[in-house]
């Protein structure tokens, strides 16, 4: 057998590295289980029609076919999952009559993306998810619960300190509505690029693309600068003089999350209100968060999530 | 979202079933680790040229392609592994300079086969492997070690009692050579079908296809009837009056394995010499074994393996 060479994007660990990986996975698992999250594993394939929604990620999907398909009808349109959210949503729907709600599950499993090879991007990678799903409405205290579980899972790992930065989609959407902008979601998508572009560029785009005037654009940028470790962000937002019912709801909810996490903040894990966080134009409807590792901000967030109400 | 239906051959567990699966996996893992086996995980894909060797299993291989491949050169010819042996052999070759030999590893991972849907056959299934690999020659006591690890791993699970049935390829090949048959490997492949066909059919094939006379065919069948829980199989083989140096080596080695496992045999796990076991025409060169679960023999063997010397 000729000596094989590694496949780009499909990393494999030596035994000593694997022990470290297992220690991390075991710690996450134990934490999730102590908080009452049930383990599930979903199959690695989903039907292509459920997976591919015309989004940015579609081109990274790996499709399966049998090598010598004499009858490929039952395999047609199967593809590897690219995250654990789509499979979990499908699993809950498929088994809804056999699960107890609110259903807490954790899932630590590999996912695959046909990425172009580049630093820090893998084609095969392990993802660890926790979710709580309700049949009807899910109380706000579940947002706090998820943040606390994340804090406990990550604070005790032998890794650099981490920060969970949280925001509320209702807060920012309410603020933009209170400002009187015509298309709040377009503003969210432009503001979401603030980490990658200069404030002047974002401001110009808010004016040119979203039709804001200079004063409105300035207030959007001022909102995005607010970042506090306690609930003092509420006063800072109010000082900007914008009013809207949805903004009030968002302020109340985000303050509840920050308050609810006050006692888990430590040197190893901080919880902060960061009014710049938006998580793109996704399906999120309430609390959103991103987790960053100190000294490794260039990696981008090492975790994230949020609430989505149907 | 429409209610999804399960995919045939891709089973998914409910939380209560998953707890049982995790308990089994944890027990196997703990046993393997206590015996000094290191955990590794290999990527789920291998290059097609390494995976497809023109064997029976080729038609069950799942090939990957990117959904919208703008440049598929780096993905071409990737396929899902159908067991953990091919990936492990490749891993050892790729990392040979960074491993310590003899290298003990365990691997508990999923594998995939594009099987036609049928009872008890899955397209996605979990496999648990232990192997010991040496740079040069591997002493016979490693055969005993692997059998003992299997006994310990399986005896304590809340499952029906199991039997590890073991044989030596050298013993049967030596016996056939001592009988003076022209093509011992052809005889092995015919005898391997003894569980699926009547003795008369096998006898006829030995005469018609392998050119044996009736007396030789009878002795092959007599050998295959020998099955003992101790080393008395040695006397029973000698009583058949066949002599060959390789046969003697095989008898000695199999007796050593049976002796070495004497103290692990229990009501829950028995080790038996069964001179019918061959594991097909594979790459095995010495000790081979199959594990059966009492009362569930229709499942076929629930585990198996053997030695292969390069």
XYZ file of C-alpha atoms in Angstrom:
620
model
C 0.000 0.000 0.000
C 1.460 3.389 -0.903
C 1.809 5.837 1.955
C -1.406 7.862 2.035
C -1.491 11.625 2.468
C -3.989 13.514 4.637
C -7.170 14.823 3.016
C -7.466 18.574 3.273
C -10.283 19.589 5.613
C -10.710 16.122 7.148
C -8.466 16.325 10.226
C -7.568 13.206 12.199
C -6.096 13.227 15.691
C -3.213 11.275 17.113
C -4.080 9.281 20.275
C -2.811 11.967 22.686
C -4.883 14.648 20.948
C -7.899 12.382 20.881
C -7.713 11.970 24.685
C -8.017 15.748 25.005
C -10.950 15.806 22.593
C -12.697 13.027 24.523
C -12.146 14.892 27.809
C -13.859 17.967 26.333
C -16.739 15.921 24.920
C -17.181 14.006 28.189
C -17.275 17.242 30.175
C -19.865 18.782 27.867
C -21.928 15.626 27.962
C -21.847 15.373 31.760
C -22.858 19.009 32.119
C -25.732 18.671 29.654
C -26.962 15.467 31.310
C -26.838 16.978 34.813
C -29.103 19.727 33.499
C -31.603 17.187 32.217
C -30.749 17.297 28.529
C -31.251 13.966 26.772
C -28.720 12.629 24.313
C -29.877 11.986 20.793
C -28.039 11.179 17.605
C -29.610 11.705 14.241
C -28.633 9.874 11.066
C -25.930 11.650 9.070
C -28.158 12.053 6.013
C -31.189 14.170 5.323
C -33.256 14.311 2.174
C -31.901 16.966 -0.122
C -35.226 18.801 -0.339
C -35.226 19.275 3.452
C -31.576 20.308 3.535
C -31.169 22.589 0.546
C -33.217 25.731 0.903
C -31.479 27.870 -1.659
C -29.235 29.444 0.951
C -25.568 30.325 0.938
C -24.667 26.928 2.398
C -26.251 24.870 -0.393
C -23.137 24.809 -2.490
C -21.263 23.174 0.390
C -23.633 20.195 0.619
C -22.254 16.693 0.041
C -24.665 14.457 -1.866
C -24.558 10.638 -1.652
C -24.986 8.058 -4.367
C -24.355 4.337 -4.383
C -21.296 3.308 -6.359
C -23.132 0.704 -8.416
C -26.739 1.679 -8.009
C -28.917 -1.001 -9.542
C -31.907 0.601 -7.897
C -31.112 4.009 -6.536
C -34.679 5.099 -5.876
C -34.344 4.735 -2.111
C -31.033 6.577 -2.007
C -31.863 9.391 -4.337
C -31.558 12.841 -2.897
C -29.712 11.978 0.303
C -27.053 14.372 1.528
C -24.841 14.815 4.597
C -26.164 17.277 7.192
C -24.192 20.528 7.471
C -25.352 21.277 11.026
C -27.474 19.663 13.736
C -30.380 22.119 13.688
C -32.081 20.879 10.535
C -31.833 17.207 11.643
C -33.093 18.050 15.139
C -36.109 19.976 13.814
C -36.935 17.011 11.564
C -36.425 14.526 14.444
C -38.815 16.454 16.702
C -41.450 16.623 13.963
C -41.091 12.920 13.174
C -41.259 11.828 16.827
C -43.492 14.540 18.252
C -45.995 12.001 19.607
C -43.274 10.139 21.498
C -41.418 13.035 23.144
C -42.201 14.940 26.315
C -42.279 18.717 26.030
C -40.540 20.969 26.786
C -37.954 18.622 25.264
C -34.324 19.247 26.200
C -31.774 17.512 24.044
C -28.060 17.660 23.537
C -26.361 16.346 20.457
C -22.604 16.031 19.948
C -22.024 14.877 16.443
C -20.041 15.492 13.298
C -21.262 17.660 10.435
C -19.867 18.136 6.938
C -19.447 21.045 4.564
C -17.750 20.981 1.194
C -15.778 24.114 2.051
C -12.833 25.321 0.074
C -9.727 24.526 2.130
C -8.730 27.495 4.302
C -7.322 28.228 7.747
C -9.656 27.137 10.524
C -12.394 25.792 8.239
C -12.923 22.061 8.173
C -14.977 19.848 5.899
C -15.601 17.445 8.771
C -16.064 18.916 12.239
C -17.751 18.129 15.557
C -20.613 20.266 16.780
C -22.157 20.278 20.261
C -25.721 21.572 20.514
C -28.268 22.005 23.274
C -31.838 23.014 22.539
C -35.108 23.226 24.400
C -38.203 22.913 22.296
C -41.778 23.461 23.440
C -45.034 22.406 21.879
C -46.491 25.868 22.408
C -44.915 28.946 23.933
C -41.533 28.700 25.684
C -41.084 30.976 28.710
C -38.236 33.491 28.805
C -36.566 31.633 31.672
C -35.520 28.967 29.156
C -33.300 31.582 27.481
C -31.596 32.033 30.844
C -31.353 28.276 31.339
C -29.595 27.732 28.005
C -27.141 30.571 28.695
C -26.379 29.129 32.146
C -25.823 25.649 30.764
C -23.425 27.078 28.191
C -21.592 28.955 30.947
C -21.245 25.841 33.076
C -20.202 23.683 30.123
C -17.506 26.085 28.940
C -16.186 27.731 32.120
C -14.631 24.536 33.495
C -12.778 23.540 30.350
C -9.013 24.124 30.301
C -9.411 26.783 27.610
C -8.899 30.549 27.527
C -11.666 32.593 29.202
C -14.804 33.058 27.141
C -17.451 35.688 26.783
C -21.062 35.069 25.924
C -22.319 38.188 24.208
C -26.050 38.414 24.079
C -28.659 40.652 22.544
C -32.348 40.608 21.701
C -33.682 40.689 18.174
C -36.793 42.362 19.577
C -34.653 45.104 21.121
C -32.873 46.040 17.898
C -35.869 45.575 15.640
C -37.982 47.658 18.083
C -35.293 50.335 18.139
C -35.206 50.567 14.332
C -39.010 50.653 14.197
C -39.069 53.345 16.872
C -36.588 55.295 14.736
C -39.106 55.069 11.920
C -36.986 53.135 9.437
C -38.958 51.476 6.648
C -37.229 48.098 6.529
C -35.808 47.032 9.925
C -34.587 43.664 8.590
C -32.508 45.337 5.907
C -30.959 47.521 8.616
C -30.221 44.416 10.715
C -28.460 42.770 7.782
C -26.351 45.863 7.109
C -25.526 46.392 10.797
C -24.498 42.732 11.026
C -21.448 43.618 8.891
C -20.175 46.130 11.435
C -17.366 43.849 12.582
C -16.076 43.513 9.047
C -16.404 47.096 7.779
C -15.638 50.601 9.065
C -18.468 52.544 10.738
C -18.381 55.095 7.893
C -19.010 52.350 5.326
C -21.916 50.961 7.329
C -23.334 54.447 7.837
C -23.150 55.148 4.074
C -24.919 51.836 3.333
C -27.675 52.622 5.859
C -28.294 55.894 4.025
C -27.886 54.645 0.457
C -29.463 51.209 0.714
C -31.943 51.440 3.598
C -32.976 55.054 3.053
C -32.054 56.315 6.532
C -31.110 59.931 7.139
C -27.787 60.785 8.799
C -29.351 61.166 12.244
C -31.044 57.749 12.048
C -27.830 56.097 10.840
C -25.900 57.710 13.682
C -28.384 56.375 16.253
C -28.121 52.875 14.800
C -24.349 53.028 15.217
C -24.681 54.461 18.722
C -26.957 51.556 19.698
C -24.397 49.082 18.366
C -21.692 50.581 20.587
C -23.535 49.719 23.789
C -21.946 46.853 25.645
C -22.321 46.293 29.373
C -21.773 43.529 31.882
C -24.861 44.491 33.834
C -28.285 45.902 33.012
C -26.985 49.457 32.666
C -27.455 49.041 28.897
C -31.152 49.786 29.529
C -30.389 53.342 30.644
C -27.918 53.833 27.801
C -30.527 52.788 25.230
C -33.175 55.014 26.809
C -30.717 57.933 26.642
C -30.852 57.645 22.850
C -34.482 58.807 23.060
C -36.086 56.169 20.823
C -39.414 54.667 21.859
C -41.280 51.604 20.678
C -43.299 48.856 22.359
C -41.130 46.098 20.832
C -38.013 47.928 22.043
C -39.406 47.892 25.591
C -40.107 44.171 25.358
C -36.583 43.565 24.105
C -35.020 45.672 26.861
C -37.000 43.810 29.525
C -36.125 40.407 28.097
C -32.432 41.106 27.653
C -32.239 42.571 31.169
C -33.836 39.369 32.492
C -31.219 37.237 30.722
C -28.348 39.390 32.045
C -29.820 39.357 35.562
C -30.461 35.624 35.391
C -26.822 34.993 34.499
C -25.285 37.418 36.991
C -24.079 34.707 39.347
C -22.467 32.539 36.673
C -20.192 35.326 35.423
C -16.615 34.721 36.476
C -13.052 35.330 35.350
C -13.405 32.281 33.137
C -16.777 33.069 31.644
C -18.437 36.449 31.284
C -21.961 37.212 30.151
C -22.372 40.613 28.482
C -25.111 42.534 26.787
C -23.662 43.500 23.408
C -26.179 45.372 21.299
C -24.207 44.758 18.133
C -24.905 41.005 18.077
C -27.549 40.054 15.507
C -26.673 36.652 13.965
C -27.465 37.756 10.450
C -30.871 37.571 8.866
C -31.639 34.120 10.230
C -34.758 32.691 11.761
C -34.025 34.087 15.248
C -36.836 36.001 16.929
C -35.666 36.818 20.474
C -32.491 36.330 22.492
C -29.400 35.770 20.356
C -25.840 35.127 21.484
C -22.309 34.540 20.291
C -19.447 33.092 22.332
C -15.896 34.377 21.851
C -12.635 33.001 23.214
C -10.291 35.614 24.655
C -7.169 36.070 22.597
C -8.682 34.070 19.748
C -11.217 36.578 18.447
C -9.844 36.028 14.936
C -11.512 32.596 14.982
C -14.847 34.381 15.060
C -17.405 33.087 17.500
C -16.797 29.581 18.847
C -20.468 29.104 19.569
C -23.773 30.828 19.138
C -27.483 30.450 19.026
C -30.758 32.001 19.950
C -34.480 31.700 20.250
C -36.723 31.088 17.310
C -40.445 31.168 17.826
C -42.508 29.655 15.032
C -42.923 21.547 7.242
C -44.642 18.307 6.239
C -44.309 15.423 8.687
C -41.229 13.464 7.654
C -41.115 9.671 7.469
C -38.192 7.507 8.615
C -35.547 6.528 6.052
C -35.260 2.772 5.638
C -31.974 1.465 7.015
C -31.119 4.671 8.903
C -32.506 3.967 12.380
C -32.812 6.717 14.966
C -33.348 6.124 18.678
C -35.735 7.777 21.074
C -34.050 9.286 24.164
C -34.719 6.232 26.382
C -33.206 3.882 23.785
C -30.264 6.192 23.292
C -29.465 6.010 27.038
C -29.164 2.225 26.698
C -26.940 2.602 23.634
C -24.710 5.080 25.460
C -24.449 2.717 28.460
C -23.222 -0.053 26.138
C -20.760 2.235 24.365
C -19.466 3.617 27.683
C -18.922 0.121 29.039
C -17.033 -0.987 25.932
C -14.961 2.157 25.985
C -14.065 1.822 29.668
C -13.062 -1.814 29.200
C -10.912 -1.028 26.183
C -9.246 1.904 27.950
C -8.499 -0.134 31.068
C -6.693 -2.597 28.814
C -4.557 0.159 27.349
C -6.314 0.623 24.028
C -6.200 4.190 22.749
C -9.257 5.836 21.238
C -9.016 7.048 17.696
C -11.590 8.308 15.246
C -10.940 8.332 11.556
C -12.661 10.618 9.047
C -15.808 9.085 7.551
C -14.431 9.208 4.016
C -11.703 7.298 2.246
C -10.516 7.673 -1.292
C -12.466 5.373 -3.560
C -9.335 3.657 -4.891
C -8.393 2.612 -1.355
C -11.920 1.499 -0.509
C -13.103 -0.324 -3.617
C -11.070 -3.436 -4.253
C -13.454 -5.220 -6.582
C -14.991 -7.179 -3.724
C -18.556 -8.128 -2.945
C -19.006 -5.014 -0.820
C -18.140 -2.529 -3.584
C -21.681 -2.190 -4.794
C -22.735 -1.055 -1.316
C -20.331 1.893 -1.249
C -21.741 5.406 -0.916
C -19.861 7.954 -2.995
C -19.834 11.683 -2.176
C -20.029 14.659 -4.481
C -20.584 18.334 -3.761
C -24.017 19.566 -4.714
C -22.719 22.487 -6.742
C -19.150 21.571 -7.441
C -17.394 24.500 -9.068
C -14.112 22.708 -8.540
C -14.583 19.138 -7.528
C -11.001 18.022 -7.967
C -10.350 17.815 -4.232
C -13.565 15.894 -3.577
C -13.423 13.476 -6.439
C -13.436 9.852 -5.488
C -14.385 10.188 -1.829
C -16.684 7.570 -0.354
C -18.057 6.623 3.072
C -16.162 3.822 4.834
C -18.058 0.522 5.111
C -16.056 -0.744 8.097
C -13.269 0.498 10.385
C -10.509 -1.862 9.222
C -9.640 -0.113 5.974
C -9.545 3.336 7.655
C -7.451 1.995 10.548
C -4.916 0.367 8.223
C -4.638 3.650 6.319
C -4.345 5.662 9.579
C -1.502 3.456 10.828
C 0.334 3.762 7.527
C -0.144 7.534 7.436
C 0.977 8.059 11.050
C 3.459 5.211 11.418
C 6.266 7.568 12.461
C 4.144 9.062 15.229
C 2.714 5.917 16.846
C 4.241 3.553 19.389
C 4.176 -0.124 18.495
C 2.647 -2.501 19.329
C -0.185 -0.012 18.889
C -3.483 -0.853 20.619
C -6.460 1.142 19.472
C -10.191 0.991 19.894
C -12.595 2.719 17.593
C -16.349 3.027 18.107
C -17.764 4.701 15.087
C -20.496 4.533 12.501
C -20.087 2.855 9.117
C -22.334 2.885 6.069
C -23.411 0.380 3.442
C -25.907 0.932 0.674
C -27.653 -2.347 1.502
C -31.041 -3.282 0.203
C -33.506 -2.874 3.078
C -33.966 -6.178 4.955
C -34.459 -7.442 8.493
C -31.468 -6.756 10.714
C -29.384 -5.021 8.043
C -28.818 -1.311 8.411
C -27.366 1.261 6.050
C -25.991 3.205 9.012
C -24.685 1.226 11.977
C -22.195 1.534 14.827
C -19.160 -0.698 14.932
C -16.771 -1.211 17.879
C -13.288 -2.454 16.994
C -10.118 -3.253 18.919
C -6.873 -4.057 17.159
C -3.238 -4.484 18.080
C -0.766 -3.760 15.333
C 2.979 -4.407 15.428
C 5.726 -3.044 13.269
C 7.224 -6.500 12.847
C 6.029 -9.803 14.230
C 3.222 -9.939 16.797
C 3.498 -12.676 19.447
C 0.722 -15.218 19.862
C -0.146 -13.892 23.308
C -1.755 -10.890 21.605
C -4.367 -13.257 20.143
C -5.162 -14.283 23.711
C -5.218 -10.659 24.845
C -7.747 -9.639 22.201
C -10.001 -12.589 23.031
C -9.834 -11.746 26.740
C -10.663 -8.087 26.115
C -13.678 -9.157 24.037
C -14.772 -11.490 26.848
C -14.521 -8.755 29.448
C -16.222 -6.181 27.226
C -19.182 -8.427 26.410
C -19.687 -10.579 29.518
C -20.787 -7.682 31.717
C -23.356 -6.238 29.348
C -27.029 -6.898 30.157
C -27.364 -9.105 27.075
C -27.926 -12.834 26.529
C -24.866 -15.064 27.102
C -22.357 -15.105 24.266
C -19.932 -17.588 22.817
C -16.657 -16.753 21.192
C -15.914 -19.525 18.734
C -12.347 -19.626 17.624
C -10.252 -21.524 15.133
C -6.898 -21.255 13.409
C -6.496 -20.720 9.693
C -3.161 -22.514 9.972
C -4.879 -25.515 11.533
C -7.420 -25.962 8.741
C -5.081 -25.039 5.926
C -2.460 -27.447 7.372
C -5.087 -30.171 7.656
C -6.125 -29.764 4.011
C -2.472 -29.742 2.908
C -1.785 -32.835 4.998
C -4.760 -34.467 3.269
C -3.026 -33.719 0.001
C -5.686 -31.455 -1.508
C -4.455 -29.319 -4.406
C -6.110 -26.015 -3.523
C -6.609 -25.562 0.246
C -8.064 -22.059 -0.146
C -10.777 -23.311 -2.463
C -11.636 -25.965 0.140
C -11.778 -23.257 2.829
C -14.183 -21.202 0.755
C -16.440 -24.206 0.123
C -16.339 -25.344 3.762
C -17.204 -21.806 4.844
C -20.699 -22.385 3.420
C -21.337 -25.329 5.756
C -23.728 -23.356 7.928
C -25.858 -22.450 4.928
C -25.919 -25.768 3.044
C -26.371 -29.467 3.875
C -23.256 -31.604 4.442
C -24.070 -33.623 1.299
C -24.092 -30.484 -0.842
C -20.741 -29.366 0.600
C -19.301 -32.865 0.140
C -20.417 -32.913 -3.510
C -18.846 -29.498 -4.113
C -15.564 -30.628 -2.517
C -15.465 -33.524 -4.981
C -16.748 -31.714 -8.072
C -15.105 -28.323 -7.644
C -11.984 -28.968 -5.549
C -11.173 -32.431 -6.933
C -11.219 -34.260 -3.597
C -12.036 -37.961 -3.363
C -14.852 -39.161 -1.108
C -12.482 -40.043 1.739
C -10.844 -36.603 1.685
C -14.226 -34.885 1.607
C -15.412 -36.976 4.550
C -12.336 -36.022 6.596
C -12.896 -32.319 5.855
C -16.448 -32.649 7.173
C -15.274 -34.625 10.203
C -12.780 -31.863 11.035
C -15.553 -29.274 10.825
C -17.632 -31.191 13.378
C -15.037 -30.783 16.100
C -16.053 -28.324 18.759
C -14.734 -28.355 22.316
C -14.593 -26.059 25.309
C -11.133 -27.251 26.231
C -8.044 -28.407 24.346
C -9.437 -31.902 23.737
C -9.943 -30.854 20.107
C -6.209 -31.597 19.654
C -6.711 -35.308 20.316
C -9.822 -35.405 18.159
C -7.934 -33.891 15.237
C -5.009 -36.292 15.691
C -7.460 -39.206 15.674
C -8.304 -38.294 12.066
C -4.757 -39.360 11.150
C -3.731 -36.359 9.067
C -0.225 -34.951 9.464
C 1.321 -31.660 8.365
C 3.743 -29.189 9.920
C 1.298 -26.277 9.456
C -1.437 -28.353 11.092
C 0.807 -28.882 14.138
C 1.485 -25.135 14.349
C -2.240 -24.456 14.143
C -3.081 -27.005 16.824
C -0.468 -25.549 19.163
C -1.617 -21.981 18.581
C -5.319 -22.706 18.982
C -4.636 -24.704 22.139
C -2.705 -21.725 23.522
C -5.642 -19.421 22.841
C -8.126 -21.817 24.472
C -5.817 -22.311 27.455
C -5.167 -18.593 27.747
C -8.896 -17.889 27.910
C -9.802 -20.730 30.286
C -10.313 -18.459 33.277
C -12.531 -15.927 31.478
C -15.087 -18.521 30.401
C -18.261 -18.203 32.429
C -22.006 -18.704 32.156
C -22.187 -15.338 30.463
C -19.308 -15.800 28.046
C -17.846 -19.047 26.760
C -14.742 -19.518 24.649
C -14.834 -22.593 22.401
C -12.642 -24.144 19.772
C -14.916 -24.600 16.752
C -13.041 -26.022 13.801
C -15.747 -24.965 11.370
C -15.021 -21.240 11.761
C -13.099 -19.810 8.787
C -14.292 -16.229 8.100
C -14.410 -16.725 4.361
C -11.515 -16.219 2.022
C -10.380 -13.014 3.658
C -6.949 -11.789 4.596
C -6.794 -13.754 7.874
C -3.684 -15.844 8.456
C -3.941 -17.242 12.014
C -6.495 -17.161 14.821
C -10.017 -16.329 13.663
C -13.163 -15.969 15.739
C -16.869 -15.284 15.587
C -19.093 -14.251 18.495
C -22.672 -15.529 18.735
C -25.433 -14.469 21.065
C -27.394 -17.326 22.620
C -30.941 -17.537 21.378
C -30.158 -15.064 18.593
C -28.079 -17.273 16.307
C -30.290 -16.204 13.398
C -28.617 -12.781 13.595
C -25.401 -14.488 12.517
C -22.295 -13.526 14.394
C -22.483 -10.302 16.397
C -18.734 -9.843 16.236
C -15.691 -11.398 14.717
C -12.112 -10.927 13.724
C -8.752 -12.513 13.542
C -5.055 -12.169 12.933
C -3.618 -11.046 9.658
C 0.115 -11.136 9.181
C 1.432 -9.184 6.246
